[in-house]
XYZ file of C-alpha atoms in Angstrom:
265
model
C 109.447 90.528 76.492
C 108.332 93.732 78.183
C 105.810 94.001 81.026
C 104.510 97.170 82.662
C 103.823 96.759 86.383
C 101.593 99.366 88.064
C 99.558 99.202 91.254
C 97.309 100.694 93.925
C 95.130 103.111 91.976
C 92.610 103.502 94.826
C 90.052 104.903 92.417
C 86.744 106.355 93.477
C 83.784 107.146 91.265
C 85.156 110.066 89.213
C 81.749 111.709 89.415
C 81.587 111.791 93.211
C 83.949 114.725 93.853
C 86.467 117.079 92.263
C 89.350 115.256 93.953
C 88.161 111.905 92.612
C 87.853 113.394 89.129
C 91.374 114.865 89.300
C 92.773 111.551 90.523
C 91.106 109.677 87.654
C 92.193 112.266 85.092
C 95.816 111.939 86.187
C 95.677 108.150 86.020
C 94.160 108.270 82.529
C 96.981 110.583 81.407
C 99.561 108.184 82.878
C 98.064 105.203 81.064
C 98.101 107.114 77.771
C 101.717 108.150 78.341
C 102.832 104.609 79.140
C 101.105 103.299 76.015
C 102.771 106.003 73.923
C 106.274 105.444 75.277
C 106.201 101.654 75.570
C 104.040 100.432 72.661
C 105.914 97.127 72.451
C 104.624 96.042 75.865
C 103.413 92.437 75.993
C 101.318 92.808 79.162
C 100.375 95.492 81.661
C 99.761 94.105 85.159
C 97.964 96.055 87.901
C 98.609 94.445 91.288
C 95.491 95.344 93.207
C 93.676 98.063 95.119
C 92.106 99.124 91.858
C 89.273 100.887 93.682
C 89.460 102.551 97.071
C 86.254 101.022 98.402
C 85.043 98.652 95.689
C 82.643 101.052 93.956
C 81.153 99.603 90.744
C 81.485 103.004 89.036
C 85.225 103.020 89.723
C 85.633 99.560 88.170
C 83.503 100.592 85.197
C 85.667 103.653 84.563
C 88.866 101.628 84.911
C 87.621 98.869 82.614
C 87.018 101.419 79.857
C 90.483 102.916 80.343
C 92.263 99.567 80.282
C 90.326 98.368 77.241
C 91.569 101.410 75.317
C 95.232 100.440 75.753
C 97.073 98.833 72.806
C 98.265 95.865 74.885
C 96.499 93.338 77.132
C 96.058 94.284 80.781
C 95.729 91.984 83.769
C 94.086 93.618 86.820
C 94.416 91.876 90.178
C 92.645 92.473 93.469
C 93.801 94.022 96.744
C 92.301 94.457 100.178
C 90.398 97.618 99.151
C 88.698 95.807 96.276
C 85.361 94.024 96.158
C 85.658 90.753 94.264
C 81.970 90.518 93.313
C 81.781 94.128 92.118
C 84.982 93.655 90.137
C 83.731 90.482 88.451
C 80.446 92.134 87.493
C 82.324 94.813 85.567
C 85.301 92.866 84.232
C 83.729 89.440 83.775
C 85.182 86.162 84.982
C 87.777 85.618 82.234
C 90.578 86.123 84.786
C 89.149 83.764 87.414
C 90.133 80.235 88.364
C 87.738 77.332 88.910
C 87.137 78.437 92.511
C 86.169 82.000 91.614
C 89.425 83.637 92.674
C 90.808 86.330 90.386
C 93.988 84.560 89.410
C 95.361 83.168 86.191
C 98.486 82.157 84.315
C 99.961 83.092 80.953
C 102.566 81.065 79.105
C 104.939 83.046 76.905
C 108.064 82.157 74.974
C 110.179 83.820 77.683
C 108.476 82.918 80.968
C 105.339 81.758 82.693
C 103.456 84.632 84.324
C 101.316 83.750 87.353
C 98.801 86.195 88.811
C 97.571 85.571 92.365
C 94.481 86.609 94.317
C 95.639 87.274 97.893
C 92.456 88.929 99.180
C 91.279 87.799 102.615
C 87.646 88.698 103.237
C 87.180 91.223 106.038
C 90.900 91.831 106.513
C 93.560 94.239 105.259
C 96.072 91.387 105.457
C 96.326 88.888 102.644
C 96.224 85.114 102.475
C 96.553 82.181 100.099
C 94.102 79.524 101.248
C 94.593 75.821 100.562
C 92.668 76.026 97.286
C 94.794 78.896 96.036
C 98.043 77.260 97.127
C 97.078 74.030 95.367
C 96.259 76.001 92.229
C 99.675 77.678 92.456
C 101.424 74.316 92.903
C 99.855 73.036 89.698
C 100.884 76.152 87.786
C 104.469 75.850 88.984
C 104.636 72.118 88.273
C 103.499 72.615 84.680
C 105.939 75.409 83.881
C 108.629 73.026 82.677
C 111.985 74.739 82.229
C 110.439 78.187 81.981
C 111.267 80.790 84.630
C 108.242 82.073 86.540
C 107.295 85.664 87.335
C 104.719 86.026 90.132
C 102.396 89.007 90.553
C 100.316 89.602 93.704
C 99.002 92.403 95.903
C 100.228 91.584 99.398
C 103.950 91.295 100.144
C 105.117 87.873 101.298
C 107.708 89.475 103.568
C 108.175 92.223 106.117
C 109.505 95.522 104.810
C 110.352 97.120 108.152
C 107.202 99.243 108.356
C 105.124 99.041 111.578
C 101.899 99.756 109.684
C 102.385 97.488 106.690
C 104.147 94.513 108.265
C 101.083 93.351 110.283
C 98.966 93.304 107.102
C 101.287 91.380 104.783
C 100.503 87.861 103.525
C 99.469 86.012 106.683
C 100.654 82.538 105.639
C 103.958 83.458 104.045
C 105.671 80.303 105.341
C 103.274 78.009 103.473
C 103.678 80.175 100.377
C 107.463 79.998 100.670
C 107.398 76.199 100.933
C 105.476 75.949 97.673
C 107.922 78.255 95.899
C 111.037 76.575 97.276
C 109.774 73.121 96.311
C 109.189 74.295 92.750
C 112.500 76.143 92.516
C 111.582 78.006 89.338
C 110.365 81.427 90.534
C 112.582 84.175 89.153
C 110.917 87.269 90.642
C 107.905 88.355 92.713
C 106.112 91.652 92.049
C 103.671 93.072 94.607
C 101.794 96.252 95.570
C 100.098 97.255 98.840
C 103.024 99.091 100.491
C 102.812 102.335 98.477
C 106.526 102.732 97.900
C 109.243 101.655 95.506
C 111.129 98.917 97.303
C 113.262 95.823 96.688
C 113.519 92.954 99.176
C 115.489 89.729 98.883
C 113.150 87.291 100.633
C 114.487 83.805 101.362
C 116.696 84.114 98.286
C 113.794 85.286 96.112
C 113.957 88.836 94.699
C 110.815 90.916 95.195
C 109.865 94.371 93.929
C 107.097 96.846 94.710
C 106.176 100.388 93.683
C 103.816 103.225 94.536
C 100.537 104.162 92.921
C 99.070 107.640 92.379
C 99.727 109.991 95.293
C 98.787 113.639 95.693
C 101.114 116.391 96.866
C 101.085 120.183 97.050
C 102.904 122.366 94.551
C 102.262 125.877 95.772
C 98.501 126.239 96.066
C 97.809 123.421 93.616
C 97.273 119.720 94.172
C 99.432 117.613 91.874
C 99.853 113.867 91.446
C 102.710 111.434 90.976
C 103.053 107.670 90.580
C 105.623 105.092 89.529
C 105.637 102.253 87.045
C 108.073 99.385 86.687
C 109.165 98.567 83.155
C 110.130 94.902 83.302
C 112.287 93.600 80.452
C 113.024 89.885 80.245
C 115.506 88.679 77.644
C 116.848 85.180 78.052
C 118.038 84.823 81.641
C 118.377 88.594 82.121
C 115.618 90.458 83.965
C 115.860 94.254 84.071
C 113.479 96.475 86.033
C 113.437 100.218 85.337
C 111.466 102.525 87.618
C 109.598 105.287 85.808
C 108.120 108.226 87.710
C 105.091 109.898 86.147
C 104.429 113.293 87.661
C 102.578 116.563 87.137
C 105.548 118.440 88.610
C 106.480 121.298 86.298
C 110.177 120.436 86.167
C 109.932 116.670 85.729
C 112.341 115.500 83.055
C 114.438 112.508 82.176
C 117.583 112.350 84.258
C 120.704 112.793 82.181
C 124.002 111.018 82.568
C 125.902 108.020 81.366
C 123.976 105.657 83.635
C 120.507 107.122 84.293
C 118.744 105.100 86.993
C 115.290 106.597 86.700
C 113.137 108.165 84.031
C 110.878 111.039 84.958
C 107.941 111.776 82.686
C 105.726 114.845 82.840
C 102.040 114.097 82.261
C 99.380 116.665 81.408
């Protein structure tokens, strides 16, 4: 089973400015390129901060882009998102009984659990009692299946003085739930805007960066990463793919290439 993990689009209404339009155009090109190169993807998961300030127009644009992909997509929320605005555009098919944007998918290879870690009025995240109880039930009903968790906020510190204070604010309670279940294979998160791996309390976690602008001469260009997650039996492989407008981006050559670089137009 293959999953594409992407995150932190920080979209604005593409019609509000030239920069917003360029940002959206680059993201659309990246989505097309991922669909072209990885057509056998089972799910594409976007771990939050879909919009930069919760604009309905940004969600509307993103909904149309995601619906055009040849595989199902599962968008989650981050601290920059507006839950009500998101639900108006995407509908409530990905919500639990308490209105949180979280869900589960059972596959032949694993159970996938998607969490809503948004804490109203805060850049930090949380999993309230209702969300933790929902998670407990999901984990208890997974049987012998391994579990892959997807969320926006990291459950652990990453050594960054800006990001560490706005991680998941009740990580200890979250950890207790996971340790009691004992079936979580990997945690994927966003929020930190960098490709990073952390072994947290014996649980492997992975993050990545969303679209970022940079200067190439007098031009503004964009780059982002995607994680291609392949699960086969007990083996989980994560390949980082960099999508960039850099003129010399190309696939690294060698016997053991660690990263794929893709030029998008």
